[in-house]
Structure formats: structure tokens, C-alpha cells
PDB file of C-alpha atoms in Angstrom:
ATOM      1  CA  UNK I 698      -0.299 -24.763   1.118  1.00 37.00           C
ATOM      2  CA  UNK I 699       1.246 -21.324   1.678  1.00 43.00           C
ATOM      3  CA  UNK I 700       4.729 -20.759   0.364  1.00 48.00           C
ATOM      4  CA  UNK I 701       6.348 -18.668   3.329  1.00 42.00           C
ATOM      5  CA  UNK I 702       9.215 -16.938   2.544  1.00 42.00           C
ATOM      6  CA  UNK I 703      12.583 -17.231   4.050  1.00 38.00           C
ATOM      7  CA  UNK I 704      13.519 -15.492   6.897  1.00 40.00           C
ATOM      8  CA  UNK I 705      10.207 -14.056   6.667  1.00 45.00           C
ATOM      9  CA  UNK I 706      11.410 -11.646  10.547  1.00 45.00           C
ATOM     10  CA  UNK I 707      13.947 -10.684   8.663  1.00 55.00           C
ATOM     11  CA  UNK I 708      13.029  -9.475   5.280  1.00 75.00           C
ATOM     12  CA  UNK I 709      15.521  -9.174   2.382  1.00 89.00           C
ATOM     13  CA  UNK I 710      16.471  -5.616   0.764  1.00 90.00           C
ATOM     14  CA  UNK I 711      15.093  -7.183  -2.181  1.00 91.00           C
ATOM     15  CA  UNK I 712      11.728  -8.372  -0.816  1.00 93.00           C
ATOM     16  CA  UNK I 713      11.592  -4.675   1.201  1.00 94.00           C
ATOM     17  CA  UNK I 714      12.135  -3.314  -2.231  1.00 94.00           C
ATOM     18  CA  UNK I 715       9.123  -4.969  -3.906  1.00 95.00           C
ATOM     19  CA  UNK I 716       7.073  -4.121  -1.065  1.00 96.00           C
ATOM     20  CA  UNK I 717       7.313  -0.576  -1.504  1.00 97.00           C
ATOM     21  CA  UNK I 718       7.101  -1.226  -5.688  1.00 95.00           C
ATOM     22  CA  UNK I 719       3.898  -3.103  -5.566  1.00 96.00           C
ATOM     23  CA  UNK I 720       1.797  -0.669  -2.968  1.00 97.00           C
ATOM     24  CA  UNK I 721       3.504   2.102  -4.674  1.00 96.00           C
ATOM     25  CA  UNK I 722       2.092   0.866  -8.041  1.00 95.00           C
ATOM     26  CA  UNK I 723      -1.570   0.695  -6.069  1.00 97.00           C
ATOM     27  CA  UNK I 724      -1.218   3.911  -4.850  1.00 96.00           C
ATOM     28  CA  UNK I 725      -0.794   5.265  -8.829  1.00 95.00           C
ATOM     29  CA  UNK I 726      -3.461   3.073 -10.338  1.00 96.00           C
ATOM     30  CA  UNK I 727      -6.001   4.175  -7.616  1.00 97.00           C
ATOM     31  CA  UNK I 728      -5.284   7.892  -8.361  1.00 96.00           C
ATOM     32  CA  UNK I 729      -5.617   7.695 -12.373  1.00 96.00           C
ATOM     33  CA  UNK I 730      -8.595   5.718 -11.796  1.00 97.00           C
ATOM     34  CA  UNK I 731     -10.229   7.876  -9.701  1.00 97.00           C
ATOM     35  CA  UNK I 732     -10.947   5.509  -6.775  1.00 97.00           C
ATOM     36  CA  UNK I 733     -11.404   6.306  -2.905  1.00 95.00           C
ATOM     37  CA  UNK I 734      -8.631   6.689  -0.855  1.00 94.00           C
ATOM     38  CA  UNK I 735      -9.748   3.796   1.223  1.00 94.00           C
ATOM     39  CA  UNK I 736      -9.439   1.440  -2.144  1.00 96.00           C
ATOM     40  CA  UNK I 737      -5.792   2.134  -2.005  1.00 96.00           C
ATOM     41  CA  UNK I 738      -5.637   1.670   2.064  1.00 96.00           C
ATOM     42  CA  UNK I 739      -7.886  -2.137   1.638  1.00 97.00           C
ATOM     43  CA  UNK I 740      -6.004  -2.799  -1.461  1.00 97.00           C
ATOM     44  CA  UNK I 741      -2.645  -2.507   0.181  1.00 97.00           C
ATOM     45  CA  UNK I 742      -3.694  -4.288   2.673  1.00 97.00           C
ATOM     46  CA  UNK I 743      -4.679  -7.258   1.375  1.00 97.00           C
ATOM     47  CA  UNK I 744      -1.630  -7.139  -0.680  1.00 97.00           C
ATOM     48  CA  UNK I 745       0.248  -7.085   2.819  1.00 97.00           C
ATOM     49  CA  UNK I 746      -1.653 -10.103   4.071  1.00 96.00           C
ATOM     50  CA  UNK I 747      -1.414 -12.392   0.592  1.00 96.00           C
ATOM     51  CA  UNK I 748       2.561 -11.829   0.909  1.00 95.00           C
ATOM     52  CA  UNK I 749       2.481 -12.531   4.883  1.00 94.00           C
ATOM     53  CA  UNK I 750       1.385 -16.414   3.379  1.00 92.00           C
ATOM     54  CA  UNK I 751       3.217 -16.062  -0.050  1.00 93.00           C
ATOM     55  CA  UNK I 752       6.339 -15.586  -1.285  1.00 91.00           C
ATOM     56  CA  UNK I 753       7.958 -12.427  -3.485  1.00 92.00           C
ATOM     57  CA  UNK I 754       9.827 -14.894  -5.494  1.00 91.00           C
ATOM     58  CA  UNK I 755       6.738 -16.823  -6.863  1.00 91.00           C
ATOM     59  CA  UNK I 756       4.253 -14.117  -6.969  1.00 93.00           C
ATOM     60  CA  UNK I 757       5.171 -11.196  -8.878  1.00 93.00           C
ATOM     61  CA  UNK I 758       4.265  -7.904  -7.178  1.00 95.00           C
ATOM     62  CA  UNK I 759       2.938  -6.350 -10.752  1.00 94.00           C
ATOM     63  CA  UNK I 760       0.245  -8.949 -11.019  1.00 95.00           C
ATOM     64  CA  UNK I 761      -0.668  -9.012  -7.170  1.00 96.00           C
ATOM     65  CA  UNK I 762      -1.154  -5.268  -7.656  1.00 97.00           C
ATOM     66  CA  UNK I 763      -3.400  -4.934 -10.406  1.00 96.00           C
ATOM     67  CA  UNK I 764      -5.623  -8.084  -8.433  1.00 96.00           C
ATOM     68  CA  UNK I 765      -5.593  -6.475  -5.239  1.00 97.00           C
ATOM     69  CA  UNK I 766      -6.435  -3.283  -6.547  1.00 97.00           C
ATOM     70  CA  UNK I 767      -9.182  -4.728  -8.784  1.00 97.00           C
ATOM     71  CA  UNK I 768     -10.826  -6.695  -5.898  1.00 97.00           C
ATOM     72  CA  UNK I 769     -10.663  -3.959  -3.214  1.00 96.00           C
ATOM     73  CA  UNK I 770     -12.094  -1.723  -5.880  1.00 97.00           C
ATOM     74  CA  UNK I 771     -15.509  -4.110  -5.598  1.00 96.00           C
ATOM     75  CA  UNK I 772     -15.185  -4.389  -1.754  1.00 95.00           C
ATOM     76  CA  UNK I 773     -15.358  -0.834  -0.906  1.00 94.00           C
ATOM     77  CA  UNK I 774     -18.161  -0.291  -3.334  1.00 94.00           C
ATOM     78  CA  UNK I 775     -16.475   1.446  -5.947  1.00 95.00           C
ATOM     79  CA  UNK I 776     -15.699  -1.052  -8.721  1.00 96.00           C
ATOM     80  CA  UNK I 777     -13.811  -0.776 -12.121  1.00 96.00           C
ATOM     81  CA  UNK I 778     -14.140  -2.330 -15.233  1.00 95.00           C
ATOM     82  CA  UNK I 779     -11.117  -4.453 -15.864  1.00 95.00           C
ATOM     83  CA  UNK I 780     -10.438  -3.300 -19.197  1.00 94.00           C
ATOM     84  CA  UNK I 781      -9.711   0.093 -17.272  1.00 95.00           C
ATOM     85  CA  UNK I 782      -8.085  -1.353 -14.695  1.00 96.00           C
ATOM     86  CA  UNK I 783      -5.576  -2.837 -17.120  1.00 95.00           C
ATOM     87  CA  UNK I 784      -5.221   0.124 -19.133  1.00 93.00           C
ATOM     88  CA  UNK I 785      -4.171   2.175 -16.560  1.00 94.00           C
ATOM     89  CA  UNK I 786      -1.408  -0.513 -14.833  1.00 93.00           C
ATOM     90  CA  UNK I 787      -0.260  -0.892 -18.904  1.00 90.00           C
ATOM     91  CA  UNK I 788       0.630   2.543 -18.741  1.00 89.00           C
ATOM     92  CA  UNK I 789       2.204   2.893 -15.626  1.00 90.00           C
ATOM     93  CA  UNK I 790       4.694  -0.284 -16.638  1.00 86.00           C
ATOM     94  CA  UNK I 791       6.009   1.444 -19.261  1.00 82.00           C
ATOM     95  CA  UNK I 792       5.956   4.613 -17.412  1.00 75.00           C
ATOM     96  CA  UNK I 793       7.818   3.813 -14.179  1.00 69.00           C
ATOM     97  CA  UNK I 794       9.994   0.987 -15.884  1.00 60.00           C
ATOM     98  CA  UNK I 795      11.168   2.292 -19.152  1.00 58.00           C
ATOM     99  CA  UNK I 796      10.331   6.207 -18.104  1.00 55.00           C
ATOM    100  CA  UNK I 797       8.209   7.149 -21.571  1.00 54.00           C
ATOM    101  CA  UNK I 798       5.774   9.425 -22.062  1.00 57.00           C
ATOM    102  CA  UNK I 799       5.349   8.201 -25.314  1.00 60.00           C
ATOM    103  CA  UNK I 800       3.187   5.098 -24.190  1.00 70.00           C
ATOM    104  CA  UNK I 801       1.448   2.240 -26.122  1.00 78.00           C
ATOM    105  CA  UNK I 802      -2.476   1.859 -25.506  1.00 81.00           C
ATOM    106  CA  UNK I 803      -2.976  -1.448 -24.721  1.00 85.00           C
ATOM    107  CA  UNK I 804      -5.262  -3.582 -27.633  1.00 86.00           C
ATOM    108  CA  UNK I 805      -8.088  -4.964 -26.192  1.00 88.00           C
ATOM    109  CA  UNK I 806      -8.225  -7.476 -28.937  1.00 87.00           C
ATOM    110  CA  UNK I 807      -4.382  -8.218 -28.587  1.00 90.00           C
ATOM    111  CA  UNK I 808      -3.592 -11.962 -26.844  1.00 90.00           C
ATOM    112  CA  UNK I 809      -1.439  -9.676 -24.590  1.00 89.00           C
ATOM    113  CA  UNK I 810      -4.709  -7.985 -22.770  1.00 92.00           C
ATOM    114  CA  UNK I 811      -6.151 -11.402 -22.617  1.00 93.00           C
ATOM    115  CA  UNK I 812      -3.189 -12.776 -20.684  1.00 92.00           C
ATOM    116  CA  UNK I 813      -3.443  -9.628 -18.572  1.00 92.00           C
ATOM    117  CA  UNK I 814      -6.905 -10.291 -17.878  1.00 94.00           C
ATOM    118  CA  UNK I 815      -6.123 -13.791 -16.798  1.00 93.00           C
ATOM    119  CA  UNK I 816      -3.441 -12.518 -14.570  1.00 93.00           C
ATOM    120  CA  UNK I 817      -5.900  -9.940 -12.622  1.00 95.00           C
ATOM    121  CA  UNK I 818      -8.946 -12.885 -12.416  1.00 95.00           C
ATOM    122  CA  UNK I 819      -6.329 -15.061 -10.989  1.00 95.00           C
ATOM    123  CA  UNK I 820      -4.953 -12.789  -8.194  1.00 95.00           C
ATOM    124  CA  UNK I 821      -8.223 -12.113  -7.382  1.00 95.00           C
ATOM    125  CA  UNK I 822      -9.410 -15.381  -7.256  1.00 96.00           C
ATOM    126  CA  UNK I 823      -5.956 -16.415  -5.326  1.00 95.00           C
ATOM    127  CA  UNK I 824      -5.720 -13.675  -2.973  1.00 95.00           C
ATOM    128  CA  UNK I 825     -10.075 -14.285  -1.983  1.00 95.00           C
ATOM    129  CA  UNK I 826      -9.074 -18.006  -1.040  1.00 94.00           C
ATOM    130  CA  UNK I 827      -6.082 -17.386   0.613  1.00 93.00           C
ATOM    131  CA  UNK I 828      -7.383 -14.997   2.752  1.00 91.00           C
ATOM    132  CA  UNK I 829     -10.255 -17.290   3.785  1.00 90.00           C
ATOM    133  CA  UNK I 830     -12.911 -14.153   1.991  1.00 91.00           C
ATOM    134  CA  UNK I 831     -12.000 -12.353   5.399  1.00 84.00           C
ATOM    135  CA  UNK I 832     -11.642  -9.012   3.501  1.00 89.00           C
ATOM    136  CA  UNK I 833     -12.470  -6.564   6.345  1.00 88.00           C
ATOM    137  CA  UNK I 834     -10.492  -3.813   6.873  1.00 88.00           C
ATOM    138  CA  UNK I 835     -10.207  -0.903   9.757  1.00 90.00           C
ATOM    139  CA  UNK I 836      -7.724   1.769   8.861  1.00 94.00           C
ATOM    140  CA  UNK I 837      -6.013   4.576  10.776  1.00 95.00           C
ATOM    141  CA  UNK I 838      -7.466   7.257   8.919  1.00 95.00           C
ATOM    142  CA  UNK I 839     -10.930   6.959  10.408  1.00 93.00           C
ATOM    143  CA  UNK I 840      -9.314   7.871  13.975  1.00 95.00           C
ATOM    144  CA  UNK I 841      -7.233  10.625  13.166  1.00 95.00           C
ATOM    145  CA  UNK I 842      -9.418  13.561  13.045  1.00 95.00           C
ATOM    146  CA  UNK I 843     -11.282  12.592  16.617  1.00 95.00           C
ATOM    147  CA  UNK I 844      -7.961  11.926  18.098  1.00 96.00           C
ATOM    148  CA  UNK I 845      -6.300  15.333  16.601  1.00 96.00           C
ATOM    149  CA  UNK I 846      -9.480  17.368  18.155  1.00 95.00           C
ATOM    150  CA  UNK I 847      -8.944  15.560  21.675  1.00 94.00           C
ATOM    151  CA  UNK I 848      -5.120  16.872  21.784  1.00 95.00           C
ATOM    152  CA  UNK I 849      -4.361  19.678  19.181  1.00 93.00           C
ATOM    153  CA  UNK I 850      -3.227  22.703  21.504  1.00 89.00           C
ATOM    154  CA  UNK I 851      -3.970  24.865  18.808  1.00 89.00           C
ATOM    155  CA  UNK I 852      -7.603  24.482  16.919  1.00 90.00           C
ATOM    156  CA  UNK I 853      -5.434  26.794  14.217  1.00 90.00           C
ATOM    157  CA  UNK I 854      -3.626  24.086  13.600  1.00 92.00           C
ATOM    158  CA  UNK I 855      -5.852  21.304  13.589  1.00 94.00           C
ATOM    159  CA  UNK I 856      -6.441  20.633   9.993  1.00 95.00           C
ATOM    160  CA  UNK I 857      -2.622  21.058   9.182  1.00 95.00           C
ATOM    161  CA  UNK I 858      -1.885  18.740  11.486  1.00 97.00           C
ATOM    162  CA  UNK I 859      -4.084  15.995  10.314  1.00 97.00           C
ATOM    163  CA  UNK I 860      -3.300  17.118   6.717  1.00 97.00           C
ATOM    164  CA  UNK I 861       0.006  16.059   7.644  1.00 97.00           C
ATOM    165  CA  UNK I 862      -0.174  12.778   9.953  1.00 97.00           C
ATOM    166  CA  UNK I 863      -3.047  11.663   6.755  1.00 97.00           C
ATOM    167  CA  UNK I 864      -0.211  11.889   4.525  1.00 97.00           C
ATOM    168  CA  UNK I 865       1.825   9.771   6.961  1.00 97.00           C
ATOM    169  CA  UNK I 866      -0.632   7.115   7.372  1.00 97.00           C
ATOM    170  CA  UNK I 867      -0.677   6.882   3.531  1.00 96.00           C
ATOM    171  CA  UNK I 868       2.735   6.351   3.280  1.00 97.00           C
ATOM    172  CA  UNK I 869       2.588   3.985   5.675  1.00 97.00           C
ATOM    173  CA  UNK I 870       0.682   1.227   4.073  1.00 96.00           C
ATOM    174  CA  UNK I 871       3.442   1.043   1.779  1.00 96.00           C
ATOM    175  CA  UNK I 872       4.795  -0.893   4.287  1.00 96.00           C
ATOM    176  CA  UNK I 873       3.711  -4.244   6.417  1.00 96.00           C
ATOM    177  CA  UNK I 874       2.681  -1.754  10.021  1.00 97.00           C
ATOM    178  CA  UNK I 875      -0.567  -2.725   9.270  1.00 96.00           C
ATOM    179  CA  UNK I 876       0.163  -6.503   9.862  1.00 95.00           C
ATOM    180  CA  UNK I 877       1.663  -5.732  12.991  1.00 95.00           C
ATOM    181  CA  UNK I 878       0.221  -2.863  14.795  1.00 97.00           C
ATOM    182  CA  UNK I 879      -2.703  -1.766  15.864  1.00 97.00           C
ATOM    183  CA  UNK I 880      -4.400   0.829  13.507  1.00 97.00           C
ATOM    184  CA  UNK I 881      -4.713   3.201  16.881  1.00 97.00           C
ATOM    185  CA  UNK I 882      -0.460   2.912  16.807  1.00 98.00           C
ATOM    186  CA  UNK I 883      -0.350   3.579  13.177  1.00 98.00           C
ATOM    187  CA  UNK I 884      -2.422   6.806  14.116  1.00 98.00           C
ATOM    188  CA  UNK I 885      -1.015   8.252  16.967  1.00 98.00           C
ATOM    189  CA  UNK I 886       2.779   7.485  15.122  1.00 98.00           C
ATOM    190  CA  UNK I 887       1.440   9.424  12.399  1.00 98.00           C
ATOM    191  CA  UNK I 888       0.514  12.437  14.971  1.00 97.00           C
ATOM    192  CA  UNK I 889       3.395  12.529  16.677  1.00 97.00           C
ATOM    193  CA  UNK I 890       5.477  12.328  13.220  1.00 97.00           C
ATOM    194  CA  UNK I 891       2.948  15.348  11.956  1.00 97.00           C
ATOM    195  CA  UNK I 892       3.767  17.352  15.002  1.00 96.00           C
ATOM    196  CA  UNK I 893       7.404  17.283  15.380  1.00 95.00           C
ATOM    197  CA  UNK I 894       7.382  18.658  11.729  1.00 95.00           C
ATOM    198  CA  UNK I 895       5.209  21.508  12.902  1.00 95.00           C
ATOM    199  CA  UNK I 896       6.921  21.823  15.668  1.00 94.00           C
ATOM    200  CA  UNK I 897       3.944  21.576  17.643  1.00 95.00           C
ATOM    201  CA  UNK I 898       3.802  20.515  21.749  1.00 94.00           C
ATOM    202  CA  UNK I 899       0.996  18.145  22.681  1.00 94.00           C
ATOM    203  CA  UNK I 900      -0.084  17.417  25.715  1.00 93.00           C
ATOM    204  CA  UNK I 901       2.512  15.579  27.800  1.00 92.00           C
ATOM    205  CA  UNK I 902       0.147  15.127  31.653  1.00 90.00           C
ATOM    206  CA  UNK I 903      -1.104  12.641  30.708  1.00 91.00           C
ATOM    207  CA  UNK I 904       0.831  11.587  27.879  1.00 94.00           C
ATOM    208  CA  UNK I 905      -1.439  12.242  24.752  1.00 96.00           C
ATOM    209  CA  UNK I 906      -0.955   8.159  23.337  1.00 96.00           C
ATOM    210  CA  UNK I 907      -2.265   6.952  26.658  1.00 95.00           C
ATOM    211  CA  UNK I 908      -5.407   8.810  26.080  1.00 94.00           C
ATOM    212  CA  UNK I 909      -5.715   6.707  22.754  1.00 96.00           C
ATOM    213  CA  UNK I 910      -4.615   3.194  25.172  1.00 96.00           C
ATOM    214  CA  UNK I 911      -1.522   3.017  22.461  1.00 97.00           C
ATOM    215  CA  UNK I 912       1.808   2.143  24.108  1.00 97.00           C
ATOM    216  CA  UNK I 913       4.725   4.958  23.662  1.00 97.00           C
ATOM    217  CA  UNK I 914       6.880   2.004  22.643  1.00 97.00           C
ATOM    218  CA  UNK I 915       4.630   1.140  19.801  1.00 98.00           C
ATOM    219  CA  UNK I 916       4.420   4.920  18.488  1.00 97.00           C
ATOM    220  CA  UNK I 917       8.184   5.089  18.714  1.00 97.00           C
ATOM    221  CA  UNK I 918       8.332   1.511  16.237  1.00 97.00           C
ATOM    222  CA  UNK I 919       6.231   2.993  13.864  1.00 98.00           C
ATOM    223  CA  UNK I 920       8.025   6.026  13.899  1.00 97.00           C
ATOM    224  CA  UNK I 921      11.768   4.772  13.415  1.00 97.00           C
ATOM    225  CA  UNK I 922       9.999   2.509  10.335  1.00 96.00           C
ATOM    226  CA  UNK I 923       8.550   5.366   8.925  1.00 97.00           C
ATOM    227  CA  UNK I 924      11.817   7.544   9.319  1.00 96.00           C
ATOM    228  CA  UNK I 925      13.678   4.216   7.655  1.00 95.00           C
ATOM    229  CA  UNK I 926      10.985   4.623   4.945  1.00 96.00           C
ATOM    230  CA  UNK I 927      11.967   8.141   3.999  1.00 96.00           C
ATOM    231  CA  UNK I 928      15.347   7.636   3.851  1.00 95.00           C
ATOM    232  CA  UNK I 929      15.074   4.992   1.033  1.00 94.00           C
ATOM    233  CA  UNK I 930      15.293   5.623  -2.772  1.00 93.00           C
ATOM    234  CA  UNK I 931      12.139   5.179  -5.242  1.00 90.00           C
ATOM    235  CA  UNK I 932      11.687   1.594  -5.466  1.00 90.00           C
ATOM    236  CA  UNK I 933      12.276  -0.264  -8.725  1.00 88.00           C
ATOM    237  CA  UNK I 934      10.677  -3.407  -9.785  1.00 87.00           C
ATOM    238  CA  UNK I 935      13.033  -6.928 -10.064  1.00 85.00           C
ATOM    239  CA  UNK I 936      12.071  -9.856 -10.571  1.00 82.00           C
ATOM    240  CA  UNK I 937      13.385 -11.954  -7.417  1.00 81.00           C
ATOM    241  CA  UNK I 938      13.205 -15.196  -9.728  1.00 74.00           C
ATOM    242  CA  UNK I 939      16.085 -13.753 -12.118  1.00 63.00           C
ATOM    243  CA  UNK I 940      17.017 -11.251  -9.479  1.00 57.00           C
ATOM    244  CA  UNK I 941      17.311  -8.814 -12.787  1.00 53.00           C
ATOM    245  CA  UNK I 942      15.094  -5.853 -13.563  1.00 53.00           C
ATOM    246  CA  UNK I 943      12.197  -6.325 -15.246  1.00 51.00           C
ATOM    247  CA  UNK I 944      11.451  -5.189 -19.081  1.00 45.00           C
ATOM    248  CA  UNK I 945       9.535  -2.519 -19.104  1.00 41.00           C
ATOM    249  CA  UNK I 946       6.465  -3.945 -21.036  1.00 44.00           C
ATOM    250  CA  UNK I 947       5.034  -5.227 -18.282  1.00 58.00           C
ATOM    251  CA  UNK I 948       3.388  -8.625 -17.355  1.00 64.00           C
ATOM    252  CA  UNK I 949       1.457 -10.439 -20.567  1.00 58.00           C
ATOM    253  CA  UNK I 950       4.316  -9.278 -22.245  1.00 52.00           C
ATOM    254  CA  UNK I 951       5.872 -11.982 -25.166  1.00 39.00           C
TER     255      UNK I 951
END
């Protein structure tokens, strides 16, 4: 049975903060490991879904991470070994936690990386029956460069300006838009975001988002969660059992 949290409409600064944490922690591992963008997009979004039907408080965002990660690494064709999977979230524990740059490789003959292991098989295991094995995935990035074509004013500006509404989308899956919008929204929010910083015009008659059959109200609620996005501080990882910070070791520590 799913453990729902709480006032799951009205989410905790806490929770919000852990959100951000644990897709910001994908977002890292998927870079040093040298995986697709669209492993970070599916992996955030499954970690989106598991924690629509699971609760902050019992599931700790480091472990979801490194199992979402790992598993959307396989479903997008582009798998990882675990041990490097692992070695790369060991380092960014004691990286983003404790802030060292002296870090400590993680033994892979140390009880430690076997607990870690564990940890990732579980999540994946967890997260696969949770979510029924419905792993399929559409993203906003796949529409943005059609749509950007249809309505740039400027072909000048067209790759700057879906240089720029890219970058928005990818911030945006650090939050839970893709549970409630439609990836079209996501996309056109992003545009409009892109071009107010450019301080490009698009076409008003008829209003560019209808072209796209996304609602102006919808753009508008991505946008303000966006702006609300950007106006937060880096995210730092507590542990909403203890409601303390975490050590920095990491999970399979002790």
C-alpha cells in the first residue's frame, strides 16, 4: 500500500526542499557519468511519480536517486555498471554535504559498498513495482525546436532561443510540472520564459500557445513555478525522519 504523504496539495518547505535535493543530485550523477540528457529527464521523472505514491519521510531522497538514476540509465538504452554508479553518488555525498575536495574512493570490497548496492537494487526494484513497469516517458524537449521554428520572428535567434527555453525545461524537472502538466505546457512556458529574457516579441494574432493547443493559463502556472524556483537557495539534504541534516558520508554509512 502506498504511503501518501500529508497534505500531499500542499507540500511542506521541507518536502519542496528534498525535491529539488534529490533531482538535483540526478542531474550531477548523470553529468559525471556521462549519460544522455534524456536519462536525467526519465530519471527525474520517475523519481517524481515514486514520491506522488510515497512519502519523503520514509524514503530517503539519496537512495531514490541513485535507483532512479540507475534504472532510467537501462531504460533509455544507456546503462551503467553499478559499481560506477555508486562511485560517482559516493563522491558527490561528500562533495555537496561536507563540501571536500579531498574525497574518499569508495572500497568495493568494504560492507559499506555492499549496503549501497543493496540500497540502489532495492529502489529499483521498489520504484519498477510501484509504478506498475509503466516506465514511458515523453518530455518537452522533443517539441521545442519544431515549436521555436513555427514562431521565432527572428531565424537569428532561433538557436538562442531554444538554447535558452532547453535550459528551462531542465530546470524544470527539478520540480513535480511534469506530474501535472502537459509536456506541450512545460514547452511553450519554457519559450515564453526564454523570450522575455531575450527580449524577444512572438507572435501575438493568433496567440503563439494556441498554435501548440496549450492554454495561456497553463503557460502562466508553469511560469510563476519556475520564477518561485529561481528565487530559492541551493537545496540541502535533511533527513525528514530526524528533521536534522544529514552526515555527510552518505547512505551505507556506519
Amino acid at each position: 500500500m502506498a504511503d501518501h504523504d500529508e497534505g500531499k496539495d500542499d507540500e511542506s518547505e521541507a518536502v519542496v526542499e528534498q525535491r529539488i535535493y534529490g533531482c538535483d543530485l540526478i542531474e550531477e550523477a548523470s553529468i559525471h557519468l556521462e549519460l544522455p540528457q534524456v536519462c536525467a529527464a526519465t530519471a527525474q521523472t520517475l523519481f517524481h511519480r515514486f514520491y506522488a505514491r510515497r512519502s519523503f519521510a520514509r524514503h530517503d531522497v539519496r537512495h531514490v536517486a541513485m535507483g532512479v538514476l540507475f534504472l532510467a540509465a537501462k531504460v533509455e538504452e544507456s546503462p551503467r555498471r553499478v559499481r560506477d554508479v555508486l562511485n560517482v553518488f559516493n563522491a558527490l555525498f561528500q562533495h555537496r554535504d561536507d563540501g571536500s575536495h579531498a574525497l574518499e574512493p569508495l572500497d568495493l570490497n568494504s560492507e559499506r559498498y555492499l549496503r549501497m548496492k543493496q540500497l540502489v537494487v532495492g529502489v529499483e526494484a521498489e520504484v519498477l513495482t510501484e509504478l506498475g513497469f509503466l516506465l514511458y516517458t515523453e518530455h518537452p524537449h522533443k517539441f521545442i525546436l519544431n515549436y521555436v521554428r513555427l514562431i521565432c520572428p527572428d531565424p537569428s535567434l532561433e538557436q538562442q532561443l531554444a538554447q535558452r527555453a532547453w535550459n528551462v525545461i531542465n530546470d524544470s524537472a527539478r520540480t513535480d510540472l511534469c506530474l501535472r502538466f502537459a509536456p506541450e505546457a512545460i514547452c511553450c512556458a519554457a519559450i515564453s520564459m526564454a523570450a522575455r529574457a531575450l527580449r524577444l516579441p512572438l507572435p501575438t494574432q493568433p496567440p503563439w500557445w494556441e498554435v501548440f493547443e496549450v492554454a495561456k493559463a497553463d503557460v502562466d502556472r508553469v511560469s510563476g513555478q519556475m520564477a518561485d524556483l529561481y528565487a530559492r537557495p541551493k537545496a540541502q539534504y535533511r533527513d525528514l525522519k530526524t528533521k536534522r541534516p544529514s552526515p555527510a558520508a552518505g547512505p551505507g554509512q556506519g
